[in-house]
Coordinates of C-alpha atoms in Angstrom, one line a residue:
Chain A
M1 CA -50.8 -14.5 -30.2
S2 CA -50.1 -15.2 -33.7
S3 CA -51.4 -18.8 -33.4
D4 CA -54.8 -17.3 -32.2
I5 CA -55.0 -15.1 -35.4
A6 CA -54.0 -18.0 -37.5
I7 CA -56.8 -20.1 -36.0
A8 CA -59.3 -17.2 -36.3
R9 CA -58.5 -17.2 -40.1
A10 CA -58.5 -21.0 -40.3
G11 CA -61.7 -23.2 -41.3
F12 CA -64.0 -24.9 -39.0
G13 CA -62.1 -28.2 -38.8
T14 CA -59.1 -26.4 -37.5
R15 CA -60.8 -24.6 -35.1
V16 CA -62.7 -27.7 -33.7
R17 CA -59.4 -29.5 -33.5
H18 CA -57.8 -26.5 -31.6
I19 CA -60.8 -26.6 -29.0
W20 CA -60.3 -30.3 -28.7
Q21 CA -56.6 -29.9 -28.1
T22 CA -57.2 -27.3 -25.7
S23 CA -59.7 -29.0 -23.6
R24 CA -57.5 -32.1 -23.6
R25 CA -55.1 -30.3 -21.3
L26 CA -57.8 -29.5 -18.9
P27 CA -58.2 -31.5 -15.9
L28 CA -61.5 -33.0 -17.0
I29 CA -62.2 -35.4 -14.3
P30 CA -61.8 -32.9 -11.6
I31 CA -63.9 -30.5 -13.2
I32 CA -66.6 -33.0 -13.8
I33 CA -66.6 -34.2 -10.1
M34 CA -66.4 -30.5 -8.7
S35 CA -69.3 -29.4 -11.1
A36 CA -71.2 -32.5 -10.0
V37 CA -70.7 -31.7 -6.5
V38 CA -71.6 -28.1 -6.7
F39 CA -74.7 -29.0 -8.6
V40 CA -75.8 -31.5 -6.3
A41 CA -75.3 -29.1 -3.4
I42 CA -77.4 -26.5 -4.9
F43 CA -80.3 -28.5 -6.1
A44 CA -80.1 -31.1 -3.2
D45 CA -83.7 -30.4 -2.2
L46 CA -84.9 -31.0 -5.7
I47 CA -83.0 -34.2 -6.7
T48 CA -82.6 -36.3 -3.5
P49 CA -84.7 -39.4 -3.7
Y50 CA -85.7 -39.2 0.1
P51 CA -85.7 -36.4 2.7
P52 CA -82.3 -36.7 4.4
N53 CA -83.5 -37.5 7.8
E54 CA -86.3 -39.7 6.9
M55 CA -86.2 -42.9 8.9
L56 CA -87.6 -45.9 7.0
L57 CA -86.9 -48.5 9.9
P58 CA -88.2 -51.6 7.7
D59 CA -85.3 -50.6 5.2
R60 CA -82.6 -50.3 7.6
L61 CA -79.2 -51.6 6.8
T62 CA -80.1 -52.0 3.0
P63 CA -76.9 -52.7 1.2
P64 CA -76.3 -50.8 -2.1
F65 CA -78.1 -51.8 -5.2
F66 CA -75.4 -54.1 -6.7
M67 CA -75.3 -56.4 -3.6
P68 CA -77.5 -59.6 -3.6
E69 CA -80.0 -58.2 -0.9
G70 CA -79.7 -54.6 -2.3
S71 CA -82.5 -52.7 -4.1
T72 CA -82.7 -49.8 -6.4
A73 CA -85.0 -48.0 -4.0
H74 CA -81.9 -47.1 -2.1
I75 CA -78.9 -46.8 -4.7
L76 CA -76.2 -46.6 -1.9
G77 CA -77.9 -48.4 0.9
T78 CA -79.4 -47.1 4.1
D79 CA -77.9 -46.6 7.6
T80 CA -78.8 -48.2 10.9
I81 CA -82.0 -46.1 11.3
G82 CA -83.1 -46.5 7.7
R83 CA -82.1 -43.2 6.4
D84 CA -81.0 -43.1 2.7
I85 CA -77.2 -42.8 2.2
L86 CA -77.3 -41.2 -1.2
S87 CA -79.9 -38.4 -0.1
R88 CA -77.7 -37.7 3.1
M89 CA -74.6 -37.4 1.0
M90 CA -76.1 -34.9 -1.3
F91 CA -77.1 -32.7 1.6
G92 CA -73.6 -33.3 3.1
A93 CA -72.2 -32.0 -0.1
R94 CA -74.2 -28.5 0.7
I95 CA -72.6 -28.7 4.2
S96 CA -69.0 -29.2 2.9
L97 CA -69.2 -26.6 0.4
S98 CA -70.9 -23.8 2.0
V99 CA -68.5 -24.2 5.3
S100 CA -65.4 -24.3 2.9
L101 CA -66.7 -21.2 0.7
L102 CA -67.6 -19.1 3.9
V103 CA -64.3 -19.9 5.6
I104 CA -62.2 -19.3 2.5
A105 CA -64.1 -15.9 1.9
I106 CA -63.4 -15.0 5.5
A107 CA -59.9 -16.2 5.5
T108 CA -59.2 -14.4 2.2
V109 CA -60.4 -10.9 3.6
I110 CA -58.7 -11.1 6.8
G111 CA -55.5 -12.5 5.5
T112 CA -55.2 -10.2 2.5
V113 CA -55.7 -7.1 4.5
L114 CA -53.3 -8.0 7.4
G115 CA -50.7 -9.4 5.0
M116 CA -50.8 -6.4 2.6
L117 CA -50.6 -4.0 5.5
A118 CA -47.7 -5.9 7.0
G119 CA -45.8 -6.0 3.8
Y120 CA -46.6 -2.2 2.9
R121 CA -46.0 -0.8 6.2
R122 CA -43.0 -2.7 7.3
G123 CA -41.4 -2.0 10.6
R124 CA -43.2 -2.4 13.8
V125 CA -46.6 -3.3 12.2
D126 CA -44.9 -6.0 10.1
A127 CA -43.2 -7.4 13.2
V128 CA -46.3 -7.6 15.3
L129 CA -48.5 -9.0 12.6
M130 CA -46.1 -11.5 11.5
R131 CA -45.6 -12.9 15.1
V132 CA -49.4 -13.3 15.3
T133 CA -49.4 -15.1 11.9
D134 CA -46.6 -17.4 13.0
A135 CA -48.4 -18.4 16.0
A136 CA -51.6 -19.0 14.1
L137 CA -49.7 -21.1 11.4
A138 CA -48.2 -23.1 14.0
F139 CA -51.4 -23.9 16.0
P140 CA -53.4 -27.2 15.2
A141 CA -56.6 -25.8 13.8
L142 CA -58.4 -28.8 15.2
L143 CA -57.7 -27.8 18.7
I144 CA -59.1 -24.3 18.3
A145 CA -62.2 -26.0 16.8
L146 CA -62.6 -28.3 19.8
L147 CA -62.2 -25.5 22.1
L148 CA -64.9 -23.4 20.4
A149 CA -67.2 -26.4 20.1
V150 CA -67.0 -26.9 24.0
A151 CA -67.2 -23.2 24.7
L152 CA -70.1 -22.3 22.2
G153 CA -71.7 -25.6 21.6
P154 CA -71.3 -27.3 18.2
S155 CA -73.1 -25.6 15.3
F156 CA -72.6 -24.4 11.9
R157 CA -71.5 -20.9 13.0
T158 CA -69.0 -22.5 15.4
V159 CA -67.4 -24.4 12.8
V160 CA -67.1 -21.7 10.3
L161 CA -65.8 -19.4 13.1
A162 CA -63.1 -21.9 14.2
L163 CA -62.0 -22.7 10.8
S164 CA -61.7 -19.0 9.9
A165 CA -59.8 -18.3 13.2
L166 CA -56.4 -19.9 11.9
S167 CA -56.9 -20.3 8.1
W168 CA -56.3 -16.5 7.4
A169 CA -52.6 -17.1 8.3
P170 CA -51.3 -18.6 5.2
Y171 CA -53.0 -15.9 3.2
A172 CA -51.4 -13.1 5.4
R173 CA -47.9 -14.8 5.0
M174 CA -48.3 -15.1 1.3
M175 CA -49.9 -11.6 0.6
R176 CA -46.9 -10.1 2.6
G177 CA -44.3 -11.6 0.5
E178 CA -46.0 -10.7 -2.6
V179 CA -46.3 -7.1 -1.3
L180 CA -42.8 -6.9 -0.3
K181 CA -41.7 -8.0 -3.7
I182 CA -43.4 -5.1 -5.5
R183 CA -43.7 -2.3 -3.0
D184 CA -40.4 -0.7 -4.1
E185 CA -41.2 -0.8 -7.8
D186 CA -41.2 2.5 -9.5
F187 CA -45.0 2.5 -10.3
V188 CA -45.8 2.4 -6.5
G189 CA -43.3 5.3 -5.8
Q190 CA -44.9 7.4 -8.6
A191 CA -48.4 6.7 -7.2
R192 CA -47.0 7.9 -3.8
I193 CA -45.4 11.0 -5.4
I194 CA -48.7 12.0 -7.1
G195 CA -50.2 11.9 -3.4
G196 CA -52.2 8.8 -3.7
S197 CA -53.4 7.6 0.0
Q198 CA -52.1 4.5 1.4
A199 CA -55.4 2.8 0.9
R200 CA -55.7 3.8 -2.7
I201 CA -52.2 2.6 -3.4
L202 CA -52.9 -0.7 -1.8
I203 CA -56.1 -1.3 -3.5
K204 CA -55.6 0.3 -7.0
H205 CA -51.9 -0.4 -7.7
I206 CA -50.7 -3.2 -5.4
F207 CA -53.8 -5.5 -5.2
P208 CA -54.1 -6.3 -8.8
N209 CA -50.7 -7.3 -9.1
V210 CA -51.1 -9.8 -6.3
V211 CA -54.6 -11.1 -7.1
N212 CA -53.2 -13.9 -9.1
T213 CA -51.5 -15.5 -6.2
L214 CA -54.6 -15.0 -3.9
V215 CA -56.8 -16.9 -6.4
V216 CA -54.4 -19.8 -6.5
L217 CA -54.2 -19.9 -2.8
M218 CA -57.8 -19.9 -2.5
T219 CA -58.4 -22.8 -4.9
M220 CA -55.8 -24.7 -3.0
S221 CA -57.3 -24.4 0.2
V222 CA -60.8 -25.7 -0.7
G223 CA -59.7 -29.3 -0.3
L224 CA -58.0 -28.5 3.0
V225 CA -61.0 -26.9 4.6
I226 CA -63.3 -29.7 3.5
L227 CA -60.9 -32.2 5.1
I228 CA -60.8 -30.3 8.4
E229 CA -64.5 -30.0 8.5
A230 CA -64.9 -33.6 8.0
S231 CA -62.5 -34.5 10.8
L232 CA -64.4 -32.2 13.2
S233 CA -67.7 -33.6 12.1
F234 CA -66.3 -37.1 12.6
L235 CA -65.1 -36.3 16.1
G236 CA -68.5 -34.9 16.9
A237 CA -67.3 -31.2 17.2
G238 CA -68.8 -30.3 13.7
I239 CA -72.2 -29.6 12.6
P240 CA -74.6 -31.2 15.2
P241 CA -76.7 -34.2 14.1
P242 CA -79.1 -34.8 12.5
T243 CA -78.0 -32.5 9.8
P244 CA -76.0 -34.8 7.5
S245 CA -72.4 -34.1 7.1
W246 CA -69.8 -36.5 5.4
G247 CA -67.6 -36.7 8.2
S248 CA -70.3 -37.5 10.7
M249 CA -71.7 -40.0 8.4
V250 CA -68.3 -41.9 8.3
A251 CA -68.6 -41.7 12.2
D252 CA -72.0 -43.3 12.2
G253 CA -70.7 -46.2 10.2
R254 CA -67.4 -46.5 12.0
N255 CA -68.5 -49.5 14.3
L256 CA -70.3 -51.3 11.7
F257 CA -67.5 -51.4 8.9
N258 CA -67.8 -55.1 8.8
R259 CA -71.4 -55.5 8.7
A260 CA -72.4 -52.4 6.8
W261 CA -69.2 -51.0 5.1
W262 CA -71.4 -48.8 2.8
I263 CA -72.5 -46.4 5.6
S264 CA -68.8 -45.1 6.0
L265 CA -67.4 -46.1 2.5
F266 CA -69.4 -43.8 0.4
P267 CA -69.1 -40.6 2.5
S268 CA -65.3 -41.3 2.7
L269 CA -64.9 -41.7 -1.1
A270 CA -67.0 -38.3 -1.4
I271 CA -64.4 -36.5 0.7
G272 CA -61.5 -38.2 -1.0
S273 CA -62.6 -37.4 -4.4
V274 CA -63.6 -33.8 -3.7
V275 CA -60.5 -33.1 -1.9
L276 CA -58.5 -34.8 -4.6
S277 CA -60.2 -32.8 -7.4
G278 CA -59.8 -29.5 -5.4
N279 CA -56.1 -30.2 -5.0
F280 CA -55.7 -31.1 -8.8
L281 CA -57.7 -28.1 -9.8
G282 CA -55.6 -25.8 -7.5
D283 CA -52.3 -27.3 -9.1
W284 CA -53.7 -26.6 -12.5
I285 CA -54.8 -23.1 -11.9
R286 CA -51.4 -22.4 -10.2
D287 CA -49.6 -23.8 -13.3
K288 CA -51.7 -21.6 -15.5
M289 CA -51.7 -18.3 -13.5
D290 CA -48.7 -18.4 -11.3
P291 CA -46.2 -21.0 -12.3
R292 CA -43.4 -19.5 -9.8
L293 CA -45.5 -21.0 -6.9
R294 CA -44.9 -24.5 -7.9
Q295 CA -42.9 -25.1 -4.9
L296 CA -45.8 -24.9 -2.6
Chain B
M1 CA -27.1 -13.7 19.2
T2 CA -27.8 -13.4 22.8
R3 CA -29.8 -10.3 21.9
F4 CA -31.7 -12.2 19.3
I5 CA -32.5 -15.1 21.5
I6 CA -33.8 -12.8 24.4
L7 CA -35.9 -10.9 21.9
R8 CA -37.4 -14.0 20.6
I9 CA -38.1 -15.3 24.2
I10 CA -39.9 -12.0 25.0
Q11 CA -41.9 -12.3 21.9
A12 CA -42.9 -15.9 22.7
F13 CA -44.0 -14.8 26.3
V14 CA -46.2 -12.0 24.8
T15 CA -47.8 -14.6 22.5
L16 CA -48.4 -16.9 25.5
I17 CA -50.3 -13.9 27.3
V18 CA -52.4 -13.3 24.4
I19 CA -53.2 -17.0 23.9
S20 CA -54.2 -17.1 27.8
M21 CA -56.5 -14.1 27.3
V22 CA -58.3 -15.7 24.4
I23 CA -58.8 -18.9 26.4
F24 CA -59.9 -16.9 29.4
A25 CA -62.3 -15.1 27.4
L26 CA -63.7 -18.4 25.8
A27 CA -64.0 -19.8 29.3
R28 CA -66.3 -16.9 30.4
A29 CA -68.3 -17.2 27.1
S30 CA -68.8 -21.0 27.6
G31 CA -71.6 -20.4 30.1
D32 CA -72.1 -19.7 33.9
P33 CA -69.8 -22.2 35.7
V34 CA -71.9 -21.6 38.7
M35 CA -75.2 -22.9 37.0
L36 CA -73.3 -26.1 36.0
M37 CA -72.0 -26.9 39.7
A38 CA -75.1 -25.7 41.7
P39 CA -77.5 -28.4 42.5
P40 CA -80.9 -28.2 41.0
M41 CA -82.6 -27.1 44.4
A42 CA -80.0 -24.5 45.1
T43 CA -81.6 -21.1 46.4
L44 CA -80.4 -17.8 45.2
E45 CA -78.2 -17.4 48.3
D46 CA -76.7 -20.7 47.8
I47 CA -75.6 -19.6 44.2
E48 CA -74.2 -16.5 45.6
V49 CA -72.1 -18.5 47.9
I50 CA -70.7 -20.6 45.3
R51 CA -70.2 -17.6 43.1
K52 CA -68.2 -16.1 45.9
H53 CA -66.3 -19.4 46.5
L54 CA -65.2 -19.6 43.0
G55 CA -64.2 -16.0 43.0
L56 CA -66.6 -15.2 40.2
D57 CA -67.9 -12.0 42.1
K58 CA -64.7 -10.2 41.4
S59 CA -64.1 -7.9 38.4
L60 CA -62.9 -9.5 35.0
P61 CA -59.4 -8.2 35.3
E62 CA -59.2 -9.5 38.9
Q63 CA -60.6 -12.9 37.6
Y64 CA -57.9 -12.9 34.9
W65 CA -55.3 -12.3 37.3
V66 CA -56.2 -15.3 39.6
F67 CA -56.4 -17.5 36.4
L68 CA -52.9 -16.3 35.4
K69 CA -51.6 -17.0 39.0
N70 CA -53.1 -20.5 39.2
M71 CA -51.9 -21.2 35.5
T72 CA -48.2 -20.5 36.4
R73 CA -48.6 -22.7 39.6
G74 CA -49.7 -25.4 37.4
D75 CA -53.4 -25.5 38.7
L76 CA -55.5 -25.6 35.8
G77 CA -58.8 -26.5 37.7
K78 CA -60.8 -29.6 38.0
S79 CA -62.6 -31.7 35.4
I80 CA -66.2 -31.0 35.5
Q81 CA -66.8 -34.7 34.9
N82 CA -65.0 -36.4 37.7
R83 CA -63.7 -33.6 39.9
R84 CA -60.1 -34.6 39.5
D85 CA -57.1 -32.3 38.9
V86 CA -57.0 -31.6 35.4
T87 CA -52.9 -31.5 35.7
T88 CA -53.0 -34.9 37.2
I89 CA -55.3 -36.3 34.4
M90 CA -53.0 -35.0 31.8
W91 CA -49.8 -36.3 33.4
E92 CA -51.4 -39.7 33.3
R93 CA -52.1 -39.6 29.7
L94 CA -49.3 -37.7 28.5
P95 CA -46.8 -40.9 28.2
N96 CA -49.2 -42.8 26.2
T97 CA -49.4 -40.1 23.6
V98 CA -45.6 -39.7 23.5
S99 CA -45.0 -43.6 23.2
L100 CA -47.4 -43.6 20.3
S101 CA -46.2 -40.4 18.5
L102 CA -42.5 -40.9 18.8
P103 CA -42.3 -44.1 16.7
A104 CA -44.7 -42.7 14.4
I105 CA -42.7 -39.4 13.8
F106 CA -39.5 -41.7 13.4
L107 CA -41.3 -44.1 11.1
G108 CA -42.8 -41.1 9.0
I109 CA -39.6 -39.1 8.7
S110 CA -37.5 -42.2 7.6
V111 CA -40.1 -43.4 5.0
S112 CA -40.5 -39.8 3.6
L113 CA -36.6 -39.4 3.5
I114 CA -36.4 -42.7 1.3
L115 CA -39.5 -41.5 -0.9
G116 CA -38.5 -37.8 -1.2
V117 CA -34.8 -38.5 -2.1
T118 CA -35.6 -41.5 -4.6
A119 CA -38.2 -39.2 -6.2
A120 CA -35.8 -36.2 -6.7
C121 CA -33.1 -38.4 -7.9
R122 CA -35.3 -40.0 -10.5
R123 CA -37.1 -36.8 -11.6
A124 CA -39.7 -37.1 -14.1
T125 CA -39.8 -41.0 -14.3
W126 CA -42.4 -43.2 -13.1
V127 CA -41.1 -43.4 -9.5
D128 CA -41.3 -39.6 -9.3
S129 CA -44.9 -39.6 -10.5
G130 CA -45.6 -42.8 -8.3
V131 CA -44.3 -40.9 -5.2
K132 CA -46.1 -37.6 -6.1
F133 CA -49.5 -39.6 -6.7
L134 CA -48.9 -41.3 -3.2
A135 CA -48.5 -38.0 -1.5
I136 CA -51.4 -36.3 -3.3
L137 CA -53.5 -39.2 -2.3
G138 CA -52.3 -39.3 1.2
Q139 CA -53.3 -35.6 1.6
A140 CA -56.7 -36.2 0.2
L141 CA -58.0 -39.3 1.8
P142 CA -59.6 -38.8 5.4
S143 CA -57.1 -40.3 7.8
F144 CA -59.8 -41.2 10.2
W145 CA -61.2 -43.4 7.4
L146 CA -57.9 -45.1 6.5
A147 CA -57.8 -46.0 10.3
I148 CA -61.4 -47.6 10.0
V149 CA -60.2 -49.5 7.0
A150 CA -57.0 -50.8 8.4
I151 CA -58.9 -51.9 11.5
S152 CA -61.5 -53.9 9.8
V153 CA -58.9 -55.4 7.3
F154 CA -56.0 -56.3 9.6
A155 CA -57.9 -56.7 13.0
V156 CA -61.4 -57.9 12.1
L157 CA -61.0 -59.6 8.7
L158 CA -57.6 -61.2 9.1
G159 CA -57.5 -61.2 12.9
W160 CA -53.7 -60.5 12.9
L161 CA -53.8 -57.4 15.2
P162 CA -56.0 -56.1 18.1
T163 CA -58.8 -53.8 17.0
S164 CA -58.1 -51.1 19.6
G165 CA -56.8 -50.3 23.1
M166 CA -53.3 -50.4 24.5
G167 CA -51.4 -53.3 26.0
S168 CA -49.0 -55.6 24.0
P169 CA -46.6 -54.3 21.3
A170 CA -49.1 -55.5 18.7
H171 CA -51.6 -52.8 20.0
Y172 CA -49.0 -50.3 18.7
V173 CA -48.8 -51.5 14.9
L174 CA -51.9 -50.0 13.5
P175 CA -51.9 -46.7 15.5
V176 CA -48.3 -45.9 14.8
L177 CA -48.6 -46.7 11.0
T178 CA -51.7 -44.6 10.5
L179 CA -50.3 -41.7 12.5
S180 CA -47.1 -41.9 10.5
F181 CA -49.1 -42.1 7.3
F182 CA -50.5 -38.8 8.4
M183 CA -47.1 -36.8 8.1
L184 CA -45.9 -38.7 5.4
P185 CA -47.2 -36.6 2.3
I186 CA -46.2 -33.0 3.7
F187 CA -42.8 -34.3 4.5
T188 CA -42.1 -36.3 1.3
R189 CA -43.2 -33.2 -1.0
L190 CA -41.1 -30.9 1.0
L191 CA -37.9 -33.0 0.9
R192 CA -38.4 -33.8 -2.7
S193 CA -38.5 -30.1 -3.7
S194 CA -35.8 -29.1 -1.4
M195 CA -33.7 -32.0 -2.8
L196 CA -34.3 -30.9 -6.4
E197 CA -32.9 -27.4 -5.5
V198 CA -29.7 -28.9 -3.8
L199 CA -29.0 -31.4 -6.5
D200 CA -28.9 -28.4 -9.0
T201 CA -26.1 -26.6 -7.1
E202 CA -22.5 -26.1 -8.0
Y203 CA -21.1 -28.1 -4.9
V204 CA -23.2 -31.0 -5.8
K205 CA -21.7 -31.0 -9.4
L206 CA -18.3 -30.5 -7.9
A207 CA -18.8 -33.5 -5.7
R208 CA -19.8 -35.5 -8.7
I209 CA -16.7 -34.3 -10.8
K210 CA -14.4 -35.2 -8.0
G211 CA -15.5 -38.8 -8.7
L212 CA -17.5 -39.6 -5.7
S213 CA -20.0 -42.2 -5.9
E214 CA -23.6 -41.3 -6.8
R215 CA -24.6 -42.8 -3.4
V216 CA -22.3 -40.7 -1.4
V217 CA -23.4 -37.5 -3.4
V218 CA -26.9 -37.8 -2.7
W219 CA -27.0 -39.3 0.7
K220 CA -24.3 -37.5 2.3
H221 CA -23.7 -34.0 0.5
A222 CA -27.0 -33.2 -1.1
L223 CA -29.2 -34.7 1.7
R224 CA -27.5 -32.9 4.5
N225 CA -28.1 -29.6 3.0
A226 CA -31.6 -30.5 1.8
I227 CA -32.6 -31.1 5.3
I228 CA -31.9 -27.6 6.7
P229 CA -34.9 -26.0 5.2
L230 CA -37.1 -28.8 6.6
L231 CA -36.2 -27.5 10.1
T232 CA -38.8 -24.8 9.6
A233 CA -41.5 -27.5 9.0
A234 CA -40.9 -28.7 12.6
G235 CA -43.7 -26.6 13.8
I236 CA -46.1 -27.7 11.1
T237 CA -45.0 -31.3 12.0
F238 CA -46.1 -30.8 15.5
A239 CA -49.3 -29.6 14.6
T240 CA -50.0 -32.4 12.4
I241 CA -49.0 -34.9 14.9
V242 CA -51.4 -33.3 17.4
T243 CA -54.1 -33.2 14.9
G244 CA -53.4 -36.9 14.0
A245 CA -53.2 -37.9 17.7
V246 CA -56.8 -36.6 18.3
I247 CA -58.2 -38.5 15.6
I248 CA -56.0 -41.7 15.7
E249 CA -56.4 -42.0 19.4
T250 CA -60.2 -41.6 19.1
V251 CA -60.6 -44.3 16.4
F252 CA -58.2 -46.8 18.2
A253 CA -59.5 -46.1 21.7
W254 CA -56.0 -45.1 22.7
P255 CA -55.8 -43.8 26.3
G256 CA -53.7 -40.7 25.3
L257 CA -54.0 -36.9 25.4
G258 CA -55.8 -36.7 22.1
R259 CA -58.7 -38.7 23.0
L260 CA -59.0 -37.1 26.5
M261 CA -59.5 -34.0 24.5
A262 CA -62.0 -35.5 22.0
E263 CA -64.0 -37.0 24.8
A264 CA -63.8 -33.9 27.0
M265 CA -65.2 -32.1 24.1
I266 CA -68.1 -34.4 23.7
R267 CA -68.9 -34.0 27.6
R268 CA -68.4 -30.3 27.4
D269 CA -65.8 -30.5 30.0
F270 CA -64.1 -27.1 29.5
P271 CA -61.4 -27.3 32.0
V272 CA -59.8 -30.2 30.4
V273 CA -60.1 -29.0 26.8
Q274 CA -58.6 -25.7 28.1
A275 CA -55.7 -27.3 29.9
A276 CA -55.0 -29.3 26.8
V277 CA -55.2 -26.4 24.5
L278 CA -52.8 -24.4 26.8
L279 CA -50.2 -27.3 26.9
V280 CA -50.3 -27.6 23.1
A281 CA -49.9 -23.8 22.8
V282 CA -46.9 -23.8 25.1
V283 CA -45.2 -26.7 23.2
V284 CA -45.8 -25.0 19.9
L285 CA -44.2 -21.8 21.1
V286 CA -41.1 -23.6 22.6
V287 CA -40.7 -25.7 19.4
N288 CA -41.0 -22.6 17.3
L289 CA -38.5 -20.8 19.7
L290 CA -36.0 -23.7 19.4
V291 CA -36.4 -23.9 15.7
D292 CA -35.7 -20.2 15.1
I293 CA -32.8 -20.4 17.6
V294 CA -31.3 -23.5 15.9
Y295 CA -31.9 -22.0 12.4
A296 CA -30.0 -18.8 13.3
Y297 CA -27.3 -20.9 14.6
V298 CA -27.0 -23.0 11.5
D299 CA -27.6 -20.3 9.0
P300 CA -26.1 -16.9 10.2
R301 CA -27.9 -15.0 7.3
I302 CA -31.2 -15.4 9.3
R303 CA -31.2 -12.7 11.9
Y304 CA -33.7 -10.1 12.7

């Protein structure tokens, strides 16, 4: 606190140096990658060189621009039916991000409500909810997704539904633990004595104390959801073609890796770097907001 | 103890019932099986006959009861694709998956033991950061892509190993390696943090003061205690192996359960996927039940 005051009093040079030193501690590369991906996902329509599903058959299997036969017309090359890899990846970013945002939003709401209820009510409610949570935690998400893909047919909705079906469990687990820690604190008891309803106590008094943990868990699961979505699309249970998704693009180039490695390499790099950035950002936010969770 | 075990078995049983209800509901949501089976020229009467034959004219609770009865008898229906008994198909494929995943689990655990313990003992050195980096990278890279790269480097480019399929021992190398890589990051991270906690305890200090060699302290006294918390990760490990098996078997054209599921999904062969999911659900429940019981046995403080 006192250093802030000192800086406020200090001259321009000191202030610049302070900003520089703070920013050096930021995970700059993950922030840049993530913002780039978000930007591309939002403005994909405006900035892609080609429509994602346009087939330019004469240009098919063009290598990326730095290869001898490559051309700058298709910076990252084209696939077997002449679709521009870069354009498809940009639209793929939109799929990856929207799936993960939706899934995390749904998982957060369900997990928080169930977890807080279990932790606050204890007893029978807790026992039943935690058994369900245990089952959901232990069950491979990929299988539920396959089952749903068969039952309802692969679609954007199915993918979101399938991934949300289990991903609320870690949230419920974590929220329960956090609520258990503070439910017997004095301020909760006082709120109860004043006559606050259960909903009011949970929302107004307990939730603000657990929201940090929640944010940390949310950022840390971005990468995981993107990875599962990619695996699903790779297996053909994700977003159905021709909609471009990173996972299905890798699958497209799977049998051509030795002749046309660029078809699957670039989408894989996209998956890897986004997941990596997400995990780094998650780690960083955790260290900032809630260092107790470092064991995760 | 007996009371605890009985209670847990009842709980597991209830969970199984709930899972079977969900699967039954999904089966009904997946479309009218009569329409899938009836020949294109079938009249309305024909469809009615098939419906009656399949028992679909009964009420939903009655249908669920029949479904449960068949399930307990091991009758999980017939594959839509080739009309063969699903149970038979699964029994054919199961050994292939087991023979792939057992060595992978063994390899994954041994390597992560070495990595996790070494990283914990050399905390905050380049060894530690190297292992941490490897673990983070392993969690971020899509495993299916890793498998593709492995195939094109070691099978196509260098020609050392077969690209896919099953046969000679050489066919095992790449799938086992990539599958074990699947579980490496989680296990290494868990073991590292659990080791760090144990290395900080009084009894490890005492063992050092007694003059035991560092090797005995770490690998005998500390490791034994660090492994106990990892028991709870057995459930997660199983889930990872199942996910890994589906992906790795698909990439390597390995005739196991995982590929069976992936292929059945693409052909929309519901009975096969349903049976596979049920099988995995039962195994998950049994694994968790055993873990809970073993844990309560090892650590008597954990009881409900």
